[in-house]
Structure formats: C-alpha cells, structure tokens
Amino acid sequence: MAPRDAAEGATRWWKRTTVYQIYPRSFADQNGDGVGDLRGVIGKLDYLAWLGVETLWLSPFWESPQADFGYDVSDHYAIAPEYGTFDDFRALVRAAHARGMKIVFDMVLNHTSERHPWFLDARASRDAPRRDFYIWRDGKKPHGKAPPNNWRSMLGGSGWHWDEASGQWYFASFLGFQPDLNYRNPKVKAAMLDVVRFWLREGVDGLRLDIFNAIFKDPSFGDNPFSWRPAPTEDDPHGYFQRHVHTIDHPDTIAFARELRRVVDEFRDPERFLVGEVFGDARTLRRYCGEAADGLHLVFLFQTLRTRLSGPAVRALVEELEREFPEPFSPTYVFGNHDRPRFIHRVDESPEKAKLLATLQLTVRGVPFIYYGEEIGMENHSIPLHEGLDPIAARFGWVPSFLVPAFRARGILLNRDECRAPMQWDGSRHAGFCPETARPWLPVHPRARGTNVGAQRDDPRSLLRCYRALLALRRELA
Ligand code: NOJ
C-alpha cells in the first residue's frame, strides 16, 4: 500500500506551496464585457508563472444569480456564462498543469442560492420532495410568526427567514438568499460529496471550503446562550450577544472534516488538499485538522488579518502558530482576501514596509495566501455604501458614512467592492483589465496609472520584483 505521506519524508506539496487568490470577476476580461473570465485567467498564466506562485485559488464561477457574486450557487455542475464554458474550465486546468501549477476551487458546501432548483422545490410546499434539503422549522407559538429560536446569522440579526407560502421559517447562516443545506439529511450530504468528487475527478487539486464552521447545527434547536460579546472577531466567532454553540464549530462539523478528508484521499495521484474558512483562535481551529492530522489539511488563521504589525506582536503571533500547528500540521499566513481591506493600508501604503511583510509571509514556515494585486500594493477603492454592488453594502446601508472608515480600520469592510476592484495590469484607461471600449463591472482605482504590473515589472526595486525574488528563494529552499 502507498504510504500515507507518499513523499516519505519530503514535505508534501500543499505544505510547500504558495497560493494566489484570483477573484475571477476582477482579474482579466478577455471577451470585453467588463467582467473578468476564465479565458482572461488563462491569458495571465504566463505572468503568474513569471511571478512564481504555484497554486491558484479561484473564487466561485459556477452558475449563480450573482447576488453574492458566486457564493450563491444555483448549479454546482455548470459554469456561469459570464465566466465562460466548461471547455474554458478544462482549458484552464490543462494550461495551469502544463506550467506545473495547481488549481484550487472554492467549494460552497454550507448553502445554495435561493434560486437553486433544490430550494425552489423545497419552498414549493411543506411536503415537497426536497423540503428536507434545507432547515425548516415552525415559528414560536401561538401564531408561529416569531422565529423558532434566537440563532443569529454571521452578520448579526436573526438567521431565520419567514416563508409566507408554507408558513415556516428557514435558516441561513449568511444572507437570506443563501439558505443553509441540511446536512442531517443523508441525501444532502451524498449529493454534495458527489459534487466534490466530480470536480476532483476533473483534476482540481484542492478545495477552499466556504464558511465550513457552520455546516452542522445542533438538532436540539435550543437557544444559543447569552454572552456579553457585541461582535465576532477573527479569533472569536461569538458575538451579537450570544455564544453560537449550536450553530458554529459544532462537534459534528469537526467530525465532518474527517469524513471529507477521506473523500479527498480517494484521489491520490496527485494528492489533493482542503483548506477551511473557519474563524477562531488557533487552538480551536486546529481541531478541524484532526488529532491524527486526518481532517482538513489547512485552515485559514485569520488572526494575521488583524495582528498589530509591530515586531513583538508579529513575533508573538508566529510563536503561537508554531506552538499550535507543529509538524505535521502547517499554519497559514493570510493578509487579505475578497472580504477584507487590502493590507497595504496596514503598512501606511509604504511599499518598503509591504516588502517586509511579504518577506515574513513568504519565508516563515506555513502556507502563504496572496490575494491578487497584493504583489503590486493595490489599495482599497473607497466606494460609498449606496453605490456598492456587494449585498453586504445594502445590508449596512444605514451606517452613516462617517463611521465607515472606523469599521475599515478594524478590518471590516461594509462594502466589499472596495477590495475587489479590477486588477491593475498597466497604466491604460481600464488598467488593462478590459478593452478600453468596455465598462469594467467595478471602477478601476484612480491610482492604477502609477500602481500596475507594467510599471513595476522592469523595476528591480519594485514591490512586484520583491515578491518574485522571495517566491524564487522559497522554491529554491523548499
Ligand atoms: C465567505 C466568503 O468569503 C464571502 O465572500 C461570502 O459572501 C460568504 N462566505 C457567503 O458564502
């Protein structure tokens, strides 16, 4: 039998790798409709190979009403037409593999779009065949018009949504148009594991698991206990005045991590990996990796998004992650993503300080995740809440504009469009993201004229060249 660690002593590829996150909508638009697409990504693979990143994680590009830009999937087997076709997806995997790169998909297991055929069916009546694919409950007596219990969504407010037609409530951990699947129904679990197998069979090298910490809810449906915490933070997901013991980090979710690992381990040549989007302190999150390292391969350690960037604070963080994730576990280092303010503002927009942070990220033991544009020091594009396309912006539209920067400074984006502006390739009108005649789906940052790949590529002192040199060094020493 092949040894569990096929590399026998050599470090497994997913521990050595560097991950580059692509938000497909914003990376490169090849067909000129102002929306990034898969052909656009293929067109930039040579750049990514030149840069020296090894694994590409793409945010979702499945069929979706795009109410949460792909995190609301309506068909797990189809590519959304604005991103391309199935052939484009296959071409992308082939082209990445041909360059020795790996491809990681975003897997949204927790919920679907409300427009997914399963939910359309579930919603049709109380005894619809797929009613039990989602989490439905009667409301509180006498009239059932109060939510079944006090469970809150991850954004605050009740996670329960009233369905007038059937007179029941359904639960959603995130937004109301993203109903949570009911993993206590074996049919749901089997159907979603089929989705996972399908894409792994297509050659996908790993999966990033969206809000994995919410998959199982407690079957008691008891109230979550009171807590004084007003809001969740990176290292503690409890908040909105309750401990989410029945909805987050449920023991059955931790057990499911191991079950999913067994499914992924069916695919061995090459080995695939799982990285979980989970929130909490390092010790809690390690549980997702399994006592015997038989759970998720990696988890995001989002403390890095908020740590004070001073010598002692960073040192304490690295020591903590080393302590909690010793071999055979591996920490992750994340300084930005499609939900968070861009990190350059945490280092006073200074490319020199950004180089220092990149040096830490790319030389410390662990797996670095680089968000597109970080390598050139892309900035947030501050866009007023009322202009936001992001559904979160609409939800927080009531927040007065003078308070928005305070949230941003705490690492919270009320309008995530700000960190999703088009990639800055050159100094032309739309920064080379789309043809000049097209209208980019989000406005290009005004600083794109100076901050772009073209301007930094030939400058040996640029941030971009620093990333490239560090990535080369990392490969050499791995
Ligand atoms: C976390 C993702 O990172 C975020 O972009 C998305 O809106 C939610 N999960 C819901 O899927």
CSV table of C-alpha atoms and ligand atoms in Angstrom, one decimal:
chain,number,residue,atom,x,y,z
A,1,MET,CA,0.0,0.0,0.0
A,2,ALA,CA,1.2,3.5,-0.7
A,3,PRO,CA,2.5,5.2,2.4
A,4,ARG,CA,0.1,7.9,3.8
A,5,ASP,CA,2.7,10.5,3.1
A,6,ALA,CA,3.7,9.4,-0.3
A,7,ALA,CA,6.7,11.7,-0.3
A,8,GLU,CA,8.2,9.8,2.6
A,9,GLY,CA,10.0,12.4,4.5
A,10,ALA,CA,9.9,15.0,1.7
A,11,THR,CA,7.4,17.8,2.5
A,12,ARG,CA,4.1,17.3,0.9
A,13,TRP,CA,3.4,19.7,-2.0
A,14,TRP,CA,0.5,21.5,-0.4
A,15,LYS,CA,2.7,22.4,2.6
A,16,ARG,CA,5.4,23.9,0.4
A,17,THR,CA,3.2,25.7,-2.0
A,18,THR,CA,2.3,29.3,-2.3
A,19,VAL,CA,-1.4,30.1,-3.0
A,20,TYR,CA,-2.5,33.1,-5.1
A,21,GLN,CA,-6.2,34.0,-4.9
A,22,ILE,CA,-7.9,35.1,-8.0
A,23,TYR,CA,-11.3,36.8,-7.9
A,24,PRO,CA,-12.3,35.8,-11.4
A,25,ARG,CA,-14.7,38.7,-11.9
A,26,SER,CA,-11.9,41.2,-11.3
A,27,PHE,CA,-8.8,39.6,-12.7
A,28,ALA,CA,-8.8,39.8,-16.5
A,29,ASP,CA,-11.7,40.3,-19.0
A,30,GLN,CA,-11.0,38.5,-22.3
A,31,ASN,CA,-14.3,38.8,-24.0
A,32,GLY,CA,-14.8,42.5,-23.4
A,33,ASP,CA,-18.0,42.5,-21.4
A,34,GLY,CA,-16.4,44.3,-18.4
A,35,VAL,CA,-16.4,41.1,-16.3
A,36,GLY,CA,-13.3,39.0,-15.8
A,37,ASP,CA,-13.5,35.5,-17.1
A,38,LEU,CA,-11.7,32.1,-17.3
A,39,ARG,CA,-10.1,32.9,-20.7
A,40,GLY,CA,-8.8,36.1,-19.1
A,41,VAL,CA,-7.1,34.0,-16.3
A,42,ILE,CA,-5.6,31.7,-18.9
A,43,GLY,CA,-4.2,34.7,-20.7
A,44,LYS,CA,-2.4,35.7,-17.4
A,45,LEU,CA,-0.9,32.3,-16.6
A,46,ASP,CA,2.4,33.3,-18.0
A,47,TYR,CA,2.5,36.3,-15.7
A,48,LEU,CA,1.7,34.1,-12.7
A,49,ALA,CA,4.4,31.6,-13.7
A,50,TRP,CA,6.8,34.5,-14.1
A,51,LEU,CA,5.8,35.8,-10.6
A,52,GLY,CA,6.4,32.3,-9.3
A,53,VAL,CA,3.2,31.4,-7.5
A,54,GLU,CA,2.4,27.7,-7.6
A,55,THR,CA,-1.3,27.3,-6.7
A,56,LEU,CA,-4.2,29.3,-7.9
A,57,TRP,CA,-7.4,29.5,-5.9
A,58,LEU,CA,-10.3,30.9,-7.8
A,59,SER,CA,-13.4,32.3,-6.1
A,60,PRO,CA,-16.6,30.7,-7.4
A,61,PHE,CA,-17.5,30.8,-11.0
A,62,TRP,CA,-20.5,28.4,-11.1
A,63,GLU,CA,-23.9,29.2,-12.4
A,64,SER,CA,-25.4,31.7,-9.9
A,65,PRO,CA,-27.8,34.7,-9.8
A,66,GLN,CA,-24.6,36.5,-8.6
A,67,ALA,CA,-26.4,38.1,-5.7
A,68,ASP,CA,-23.3,37.4,-3.7
A,69,PHE,CA,-21.1,37.2,-6.8
A,70,GLY,CA,-20.9,33.4,-7.0
A,71,TYR,CA,-21.2,32.5,-3.3
A,72,ASP,CA,-24.8,31.8,-4.1
A,73,VAL,CA,-24.5,28.7,-6.3
A,74,SER,CA,-27.6,27.7,-8.4
A,75,ASP,CA,-25.9,24.8,-10.2
A,76,HIS,CA,-22.7,23.2,-8.9
A,77,TYR,CA,-22.1,21.5,-12.3
A,78,ALA,CA,-22.3,24.4,-14.6
A,79,ILE,CA,-20.0,27.4,-15.3
A,80,ALA,CA,-21.8,30.9,-15.2
A,81,PRO,CA,-21.9,32.1,-18.8
A,82,GLU,CA,-20.1,35.4,-18.0
A,83,TYR,CA,-17.1,33.4,-16.9
A,84,GLY,CA,-17.0,31.0,-19.8
A,85,THR,CA,-17.8,27.5,-20.6
A,86,PHE,CA,-16.9,24.0,-19.4
A,87,ASP,CA,-14.3,23.8,-22.1
A,88,ASP,CA,-12.8,27.0,-20.8
A,89,PHE,CA,-12.6,25.5,-17.3
A,90,ARG,CA,-10.9,22.4,-18.7
A,91,ALA,CA,-8.5,24.5,-20.8
A,92,LEU,CA,-7.6,26.4,-17.6
A,93,VAL,CA,-6.8,23.3,-15.7
A,94,ARG,CA,-4.8,21.9,-18.6
A,95,ALA,CA,-2.9,25.2,-19.1
A,96,ALA,CA,-2.1,25.6,-15.4
A,97,HIS,CA,-1.0,22.0,-15.0
A,98,ALA,CA,1.2,22.4,-18.1
A,99,ARG,CA,3.1,25.2,-16.3
A,100,GLY,CA,3.4,23.0,-13.2
A,101,MET,CA,0.7,25.0,-11.3
A,102,LYS,CA,-2.2,23.7,-9.3
A,103,ILE,CA,-5.8,24.8,-9.3
A,104,VAL,CA,-7.9,25.2,-6.2
A,105,PHE,CA,-11.7,25.7,-6.3
A,106,ASP,CA,-13.9,27.5,-3.9
A,107,MET,CA,-16.5,25.0,-2.6
A,108,VAL,CA,-19.6,26.4,-1.0
A,109,LEU,CA,-21.0,23.4,0.8
A,110,ASN,CA,-22.9,25.2,3.5
A,111,HIS,CA,-25.6,26.8,1.4
A,112,THR,CA,-27.0,27.3,-2.1
A,113,SER,CA,-28.7,30.2,-3.8
A,114,GLU,CA,-32.4,30.5,-3.1
A,115,ARG,CA,-32.7,30.0,-6.9
A,116,HIS,CA,-31.1,26.6,-6.8
A,117,PRO,CA,-33.6,24.0,-8.1
A,118,TRP,CA,-33.5,22.2,-4.7
A,119,PHE,CA,-34.6,25.3,-2.9
A,120,LEU,CA,-37.2,26.2,-5.5
A,121,ASP,CA,-38.6,22.7,-4.9
A,122,ALA,CA,-38.2,22.8,-1.1
A,123,ARG,CA,-40.0,26.1,-1.0
A,124,ALA,CA,-43.0,24.9,-3.1
A,125,SER,CA,-44.7,23.2,-0.2
A,126,ARG,CA,-44.2,21.5,3.2
A,127,ASP,CA,-44.2,18.1,1.6
A,128,ALA,CA,-42.1,18.8,-1.4
A,129,PRO,CA,-39.6,16.0,-2.1
A,130,ARG,CA,-36.6,18.3,-1.3
A,131,ARG,CA,-38.2,20.2,1.6
A,132,ASP,CA,-35.8,18.4,4.0
A,133,PHE,CA,-32.7,19.5,1.9
A,134,TYR,CA,-32.9,22.8,3.9
A,135,ILE,CA,-33.5,23.6,7.6
A,136,TRP,CA,-37.2,24.4,8.2
A,137,ARG,CA,-39.0,25.0,11.5
A,138,ASP,CA,-42.2,26.2,12.8
A,139,GLY,CA,-42.1,29.6,14.5
A,140,LYS,CA,-42.9,30.1,18.1
A,141,LYS,CA,-46.4,29.7,19.3
A,142,PRO,CA,-49.2,30.9,19.4
A,143,HIS,CA,-49.0,32.2,15.8
A,144,GLY,CA,-45.7,31.0,14.6
A,145,LYS,CA,-44.7,34.5,13.5
A,146,ALA,CA,-41.7,34.7,15.8
A,147,PRO,CA,-38.5,32.8,14.8
A,148,PRO,CA,-38.1,29.3,16.2
A,149,ASN,CA,-35.1,30.3,18.4
A,150,ASN,CA,-32.5,33.0,18.9
A,151,TRP,CA,-29.9,31.8,16.4
A,152,ARG,CA,-28.2,34.7,14.7
A,153,SER,CA,-26.6,34.8,11.3
A,154,MET,CA,-22.9,35.6,10.9
A,155,LEU,CA,-23.8,39.1,10.0
A,156,GLY,CA,-26.0,39.7,13.1
A,157,GLY,CA,-29.8,39.7,13.1
A,158,SER,CA,-31.9,36.5,13.1
A,159,GLY,CA,-30.7,33.7,10.8
A,160,TRP,CA,-34.3,32.7,10.4
A,161,HIS,CA,-36.4,33.8,7.4
A,162,TRP,CA,-40.1,33.6,7.2
A,163,ASP,CA,-41.7,31.8,4.2
A,164,GLU,CA,-45.2,33.1,3.9
A,165,ALA,CA,-46.4,30.4,1.5
A,166,SER,CA,-45.6,27.5,3.7
A,167,GLY,CA,-45.9,29.3,7.0
A,168,GLN,CA,-42.5,28.1,8.2
A,169,TRP,CA,-39.0,29.6,8.8
A,170,TYR,CA,-35.8,28.5,7.0
A,171,PHE,CA,-32.3,29.1,8.4
A,172,ALA,CA,-29.4,30.9,6.6
A,173,SER,CA,-26.0,31.4,8.3
A,174,PHE,CA,-25.2,34.2,5.9
A,175,LEU,CA,-27.7,36.2,3.9
A,176,GLY,CA,-31.4,35.3,3.4
A,177,PHE,CA,-30.9,34.4,-0.2
A,178,GLN,CA,-28.3,31.7,0.8
A,179,PRO,CA,-30.4,29.1,2.6
A,180,ASP,CA,-28.3,26.6,4.6
A,181,LEU,CA,-28.4,23.0,3.4
A,182,ASN,CA,-29.5,20.3,5.9
A,183,TYR,CA,-26.5,18.0,6.4
A,184,ARG,CA,-28.5,15.8,8.7
A,185,ASN,CA,-30.3,14.6,5.6
A,186,PRO,CA,-28.0,11.8,4.2
A,187,LYS,CA,-29.2,12.7,0.7
A,188,VAL,CA,-27.9,16.2,1.0
A,189,LYS,CA,-24.5,15.0,2.2
A,190,ALA,CA,-24.3,12.4,-0.5
A,191,ALA,CA,-25.2,14.9,-3.2
A,192,MET,CA,-22.6,17.4,-2.0
A,193,LEU,CA,-19.9,14.8,-1.7
A,194,ASP,CA,-20.8,13.9,-5.3
A,195,VAL,CA,-20.1,17.5,-6.3
A,196,VAL,CA,-16.7,17.3,-4.5
A,197,ARG,CA,-15.8,14.1,-6.3
A,198,PHE,CA,-16.9,15.4,-9.6
A,199,TRP,CA,-14.5,18.4,-9.6
A,200,LEU,CA,-11.6,16.3,-8.1
A,201,ARG,CA,-12.1,13.9,-11.0
A,202,GLU,CA,-11.9,16.9,-13.3
A,203,GLY,CA,-8.4,17.4,-12.0
A,204,VAL,CA,-8.9,20.2,-9.4
A,205,ASP,CA,-6.0,20.0,-6.9
A,206,GLY,CA,-7.7,21.3,-3.8
A,207,LEU,CA,-10.8,23.0,-2.3
A,208,ARG,CA,-11.2,26.1,-0.3
A,209,LEU,CA,-14.3,25.5,2.0
A,210,ASP,CA,-16.6,28.5,2.4
A,211,ILE,CA,-17.8,29.1,6.0
A,212,PHE,CA,-17.0,25.5,6.8
A,213,ASN,CA,-17.5,26.1,10.5
A,214,ALA,CA,-21.3,26.4,10.0
A,215,ILE,CA,-22.1,23.1,8.3
A,216,PHE,CA,-23.9,21.3,11.2
A,217,LYS,CA,-26.4,22.9,13.5
A,218,ASP,CA,-27.5,21.3,16.8
A,219,PRO,CA,-30.5,19.0,16.3
A,220,SER,CA,-32.0,20.3,19.6
A,221,PHE,CA,-32.7,23.7,18.1
A,222,GLY,CA,-32.1,25.1,21.6
A,223,ASP,CA,-31.4,28.8,22.1
A,224,ASN,CA,-27.8,29.9,21.9
A,225,PRO,CA,-26.6,31.0,25.4
A,226,PHE,CA,-26.2,34.7,26.2
A,227,SER,CA,-22.8,36.4,26.0
A,228,TRP,CA,-21.6,39.9,26.5
A,229,ARG,CA,-19.6,39.9,23.3
A,230,PRO,CA,-21.1,42.6,20.9
A,231,ALA,CA,-19.4,41.4,17.7
A,232,PRO,CA,-17.4,38.5,16.4
A,233,THR,CA,-13.6,39.0,15.8
A,234,GLU,CA,-11.0,37.0,13.9
A,235,ASP,CA,-10.1,34.9,16.9
A,236,ASP,CA,-13.5,34.5,18.4
A,237,PRO,CA,-16.6,33.9,16.2
A,238,HIS,CA,-19.1,34.5,19.1
A,239,GLY,CA,-20.9,37.8,19.3
A,240,TYR,CA,-24.2,39.7,18.8
A,241,PHE,CA,-24.7,38.9,22.5
A,242,GLN,CA,-24.7,35.1,22.2
A,243,ARG,CA,-22.3,32.2,22.1
A,244,HIS,CA,-23.1,30.4,18.8
A,245,VAL,CA,-22.6,27.0,20.3
A,246,HIS,CA,-25.5,25.4,18.4
A,247,THR,CA,-24.6,27.0,15.0
A,248,ILE,CA,-20.8,27.3,14.8
A,249,ASP,CA,-18.0,24.8,15.4
A,250,HIS,CA,-20.5,22.0,16.2
A,251,PRO,CA,-18.8,18.7,17.1
A,252,ASP,CA,-20.5,17.1,14.1
A,253,THR,CA,-18.9,19.7,11.8
A,254,ILE,CA,-15.4,18.8,13.2
A,255,ALA,CA,-16.3,15.1,12.6
A,256,PHE,CA,-17.4,16.0,9.0
A,257,ALA,CA,-13.9,17.5,8.4
A,258,ARG,CA,-12.5,14.0,8.8
A,259,GLU,CA,-15.2,12.5,6.6
A,260,LEU,CA,-14.5,15.0,3.8
A,261,ARG,CA,-10.8,14.2,4.2
A,262,ARG,CA,-11.5,10.5,3.5
A,263,VAL,CA,-13.3,11.5,0.3
A,264,VAL,CA,-10.5,13.7,-0.9
A,265,ASP,CA,-8.0,11.0,0.0
A,266,GLU,CA,-9.7,8.8,-2.6
A,267,PHE,CA,-7.8,11.0,-5.1
A,268,ARG,CA,-4.1,10.4,-4.7
A,269,ASP,CA,-2.3,11.0,-7.9
A,270,PRO,CA,-1.5,13.7,-7.1
A,271,GLU,CA,-2.6,14.3,-3.5
A,272,ARG,CA,-5.4,16.9,-3.1
A,273,PHE,CA,-5.9,19.3,-0.2
A,274,LEU,CA,-8.6,21.1,1.8
A,275,VAL,CA,-8.4,24.5,3.3
A,276,GLY,CA,-11.2,25.6,5.6
A,277,GLU,CA,-12.7,29.0,6.1
A,278,VAL,CA,-13.2,28.9,9.8
A,279,PHE,CA,-12.9,31.6,12.5
A,280,GLY,CA,-11.5,31.4,16.0
A,281,ASP,CA,-8.3,31.1,17.9
A,282,ALA,CA,-5.5,28.8,16.7
A,283,ARG,CA,-6.2,26.1,19.3
A,284,THR,CA,-9.9,25.8,18.4
A,285,LEU,CA,-9.2,25.8,14.7
A,286,ARG,CA,-6.6,23.0,15.0
A,287,ARG,CA,-9.4,20.7,15.9
A,288,TYR,CA,-10.6,20.9,12.2
A,289,CYS,CA,-7.3,19.3,11.2
A,290,GLY,CA,-7.9,16.2,13.3
A,291,GLU,CA,-5.9,14.9,16.2
A,292,ALA,CA,-4.1,12.5,13.9
A,293,ALA,CA,-3.8,15.1,11.1
A,294,ASP,CA,-6.7,13.3,9.4
A,295,GLY,CA,-9.0,16.3,9.0
A,296,LEU,CA,-8.7,19.4,6.9
A,297,HIS,CA,-5.1,19.8,5.6
A,298,LEU,CA,-5.1,23.6,6.4
A,299,VAL,CA,-7.3,26.2,8.0
A,300,PHE,CA,-7.2,29.9,7.5
A,301,LEU,CA,-5.7,31.6,10.5
A,302,PHE,CA,-7.3,35.0,10.3
A,303,GLN,CA,-5.5,36.5,13.3
A,304,THR,CA,-3.0,37.6,10.7
A,305,LEU,CA,-5.5,40.0,9.3
A,306,ARG,CA,-5.7,41.9,12.4
A,307,THR,CA,-2.4,41.5,14.3
A,308,ARG,CA,-0.6,44.7,15.1
A,309,LEU,CA,2.3,44.9,12.7
A,310,SER,CA,4.9,45.6,15.3
A,311,GLY,CA,7.9,43.4,15.9
A,312,PRO,CA,6.8,42.0,19.3
A,313,ALA,CA,3.2,41.4,18.1
A,314,VAL,CA,4.2,39.6,15.0
A,315,ARG,CA,6.7,37.5,16.9
A,316,ALA,CA,4.1,36.5,19.4
A,317,LEU,CA,1.8,35.5,16.6
A,318,VAL,CA,4.4,33.4,14.8
A,319,GLU,CA,5.2,31.7,18.2
A,320,GLU,CA,1.6,31.0,18.8
A,321,LEU,CA,1.0,29.5,15.4
A,322,GLU,CA,4.2,27.4,15.7
A,323,ARG,CA,3.0,26.1,19.1
A,324,GLU,CA,-0.5,25.3,17.9
A,325,PHE,CA,0.5,24.0,14.4
A,326,PRO,CA,3.7,22.0,14.9
A,327,GLU,CA,4.6,19.4,12.3
A,328,PRO,CA,2.8,17.5,10.8
A,329,PHE,CA,0.4,20.5,10.9
A,330,SER,CA,1.0,23.6,9.0
A,331,PRO,CA,-0.1,27.2,9.7
A,332,THR,CA,-1.4,29.6,7.0
A,333,TYR,CA,-0.5,33.2,6.6
A,334,VAL,CA,-3.2,35.4,5.1
A,335,PHE,CA,-3.0,39.2,4.9
A,336,GLY,CA,-6.0,39.9,2.6
A,337,ASN,CA,-8.9,38.3,0.7
A,338,HIS,CA,-12.0,39.3,-1.2
A,339,ASP,CA,-13.8,40.2,2.1
A,340,ARG,CA,-11.2,42.3,3.8
A,341,PRO,CA,-9.5,45.6,3.4
A,342,ARG,CA,-6.3,45.4,1.4
A,343,PHE,CA,-3.2,45.1,3.6
A,344,ILE,CA,-1.2,47.9,2.1
A,345,HIS,CA,-3.1,50.3,4.4
A,346,ARG,CA,-1.9,48.5,7.4
A,347,VAL,CA,1.6,49.4,6.5
A,348,ASP,CA,0.9,53.1,5.8
A,349,GLU,CA,0.8,52.5,2.0
A,350,SER,CA,4.5,52.0,2.1
A,351,PRO,CA,6.0,49.6,-0.4
A,352,GLU,CA,9.1,49.3,1.7
A,353,LYS,CA,7.0,48.1,4.7
A,354,ALA,CA,5.0,45.9,2.4
A,355,LYS,CA,8.3,44.2,1.3
A,356,LEU,CA,9.0,43.4,5.0
A,357,LEU,CA,5.6,41.9,5.4
A,358,ALA,CA,6.0,39.8,2.2
A,359,THR,CA,9.4,38.7,3.5
A,360,LEU,CA,7.7,37.4,6.6
A,361,GLN,CA,4.8,35.8,4.8
A,362,LEU,CA,7.0,34.0,2.2
A,363,THR,CA,9.8,32.8,4.5
A,364,VAL,CA,8.0,31.7,7.7
A,365,ARG,CA,7.0,28.0,7.9
A,366,GLY,CA,3.5,27.7,6.6
A,367,VAL,CA,1.4,28.2,3.5
A,368,PRO,CA,1.1,31.8,2.3
A,369,PHE,CA,-2.1,33.0,0.6
A,370,ILE,CA,-1.6,36.1,-1.6
A,371,TYR,CA,-4.7,38.0,-2.7
A,372,TYR,CA,-4.5,39.3,-6.3
A,373,GLY,CA,-2.9,42.7,-6.6
A,374,GLU,CA,-1.1,42.4,-3.2
A,375,GLU,CA,2.1,41.9,-5.2
A,376,ILE,CA,1.9,45.4,-6.6
A,377,GLY,CA,0.5,47.1,-3.5
A,378,MET,CA,-3.1,47.5,-4.8
A,379,GLU,CA,-5.2,49.8,-2.5
A,380,ASN,CA,-8.8,49.7,-1.4
A,381,HIS,CA,-11.0,51.6,-3.7
A,382,SER,CA,-13.3,53.5,-1.3
A,383,ILE,CA,-16.8,53.4,-2.8
A,384,PRO,CA,-19.8,54.8,-1.0
A,385,LEU,CA,-22.1,52.3,0.6
A,386,HIS,CA,-25.1,53.4,-1.5
A,387,GLU,CA,-23.1,52.7,-4.7
A,388,GLY,CA,-22.0,49.2,-3.6
A,389,LEU,CA,-22.9,46.2,-5.6
A,390,ASP,CA,-21.9,43.9,-2.7
A,391,PRO,CA,-25.1,42.7,-0.9
A,392,ILE,CA,-23.3,43.5,2.4
A,393,ALA,CA,-23.3,47.2,1.4
A,394,ALA,CA,-27.0,47.1,1.0
A,395,ARG,CA,-27.5,45.4,4.3
A,396,PHE,CA,-25.4,48.0,6.1
A,397,GLY,CA,-26.6,50.9,4.1
A,398,TRP,CA,-28.0,52.5,7.3
A,399,VAL,CA,-24.5,53.1,8.7
A,400,PRO,CA,-23.6,56.8,8.4
A,401,SER,CA,-20.7,57.4,6.0
A,402,PHE,CA,-18.5,59.0,8.7
A,403,LEU,CA,-18.4,55.7,10.6
A,404,VAL,CA,-17.4,53.5,7.6
A,405,PRO,CA,-13.6,54.3,8.0
A,406,ALA,CA,-13.7,53.1,11.6
A,407,PHE,CA,-15.1,49.7,10.5
A,408,ARG,CA,-12.4,49.6,7.8
A,409,ALA,CA,-9.7,50.3,10.3
A,410,ARG,CA,-11.0,47.4,12.4
A,411,GLY,CA,-10.6,45.1,9.3
A,412,ILE,CA,-14.3,45.1,8.5
A,413,LEU,CA,-15.5,46.1,5.0
A,414,LEU,CA,-19.1,47.2,4.9
A,415,ASN,CA,-18.8,47.3,1.1
A,416,ARG,CA,-16.5,44.5,-0.1
A,417,ASP,CA,-16.4,46.1,-3.6
A,418,GLU,CA,-13.6,48.1,-2.1
A,419,CYS,CA,-11.1,45.3,-2.2
A,420,ARG,CA,-12.5,43.7,-5.4
A,421,ALA,CA,-11.6,46.5,-7.9
A,422,PRO,CA,-10.1,45.3,-11.3
A,423,MET,CA,-6.5,44.1,-11.3
A,424,GLN,CA,-4.1,46.8,-12.4
A,425,TRP,CA,-2.1,45.5,-15.3
A,426,ASP,CA,-1.0,48.7,-16.9
A,427,GLY,CA,-1.5,52.5,-17.0
A,428,SER,CA,-4.1,52.5,-19.7
A,429,ARG,CA,-7.8,53.6,-19.3
A,430,HIS,CA,-9.1,50.5,-17.6
A,431,ALA,CA,-5.7,49.4,-16.3
A,432,GLY,CA,-5.6,46.7,-19.0
A,433,PHE,CA,-8.3,44.8,-17.2
A,434,CYS,CA,-10.7,45.0,-20.1
A,435,PRO,CA,-10.7,46.6,-23.5
A,436,GLU,CA,-10.9,50.4,-23.5
A,437,THR,CA,-14.3,50.3,-25.1
A,438,ALA,CA,-15.8,48.2,-22.3
A,439,ARG,CA,-17.1,49.3,-18.9
A,440,PRO,CA,-15.5,47.4,-16.0
A,441,TRP,CA,-18.0,45.9,-13.6
A,442,LEU,CA,-16.4,47.9,-10.8
A,443,PRO,CA,-14.5,51.2,-11.3
A,444,VAL,CA,-10.7,50.9,-11.7
A,445,HIS,CA,-8.7,52.5,-8.8
A,446,PRO,CA,-7.5,56.0,-9.8
A,447,ARG,CA,-4.0,55.2,-8.7
A,448,ALA,CA,-3.9,52.4,-11.3
A,449,ARG,CA,-2.0,54.7,-13.6
A,450,GLY,CA,1.1,54.5,-11.3
A,451,THR,CA,0.5,51.3,-9.5
A,452,ASN,CA,0.4,48.5,-12.0
A,453,VAL,CA,2.2,45.4,-13.2
A,454,GLY,CA,3.7,47.1,-16.3
A,455,ALA,CA,5.2,49.9,-14.2
A,456,GLN,CA,6.8,47.5,-11.7
A,457,ARG,CA,7.9,44.6,-13.9
A,458,ASP,CA,11.1,46.1,-15.1
A,459,ASP,CA,12.0,48.0,-11.9
A,460,PRO,CA,14.3,45.8,-9.8
A,461,ARG,CA,13.4,47.8,-6.7
A,462,SER,CA,9.6,47.4,-7.0
A,463,LEU,CA,7.3,45.5,-4.7
A,464,LEU,CA,6.4,43.2,-7.5
A,465,ARG,CA,10.1,42.2,-8.1
A,466,CYS,CA,10.5,41.7,-4.4
A,467,TYR,CA,7.6,39.2,-4.3
A,468,ARG,CA,9.1,37.5,-7.3
A,469,ALA,CA,12.6,37.2,-5.7
A,470,LEU,CA,11.1,35.9,-2.5
A,471,LEU,CA,9.0,33.3,-4.3
A,472,ALA,CA,12.1,32.2,-6.2
A,473,LEU,CA,14.0,31.9,-3.0
A,474,ARG,CA,11.2,30.0,-1.4
A,475,ARG,CA,11.1,27.5,-4.2
A,476,GLU,CA,14.9,27.1,-4.1
A,477,LEU,CA,14.9,26.4,-0.3
A,478,ALA,CA,11.7,24.2,-0.2
B,1,NOJ,C1,-17.5,33.7,3.0
B,1,NOJ,C2,-17.0,34.3,1.7
B,1,NOJ,O1,-15.6,34.5,1.8
B,1,NOJ,C3,-17.8,35.5,1.4
B,1,NOJ,O2,-17.3,36.2,0.3
B,1,NOJ,C4,-19.2,35.1,1.1
B,1,NOJ,O3,-20.0,36.2,0.9
B,1,NOJ,C5,-19.8,34.3,2.3
B,1,NOJ,N1,-18.8,33.3,2.8
B,1,NOJ,C6,-21.0,33.5,2.0
B,1,NOJ,O4,-20.8,32.5,1.1
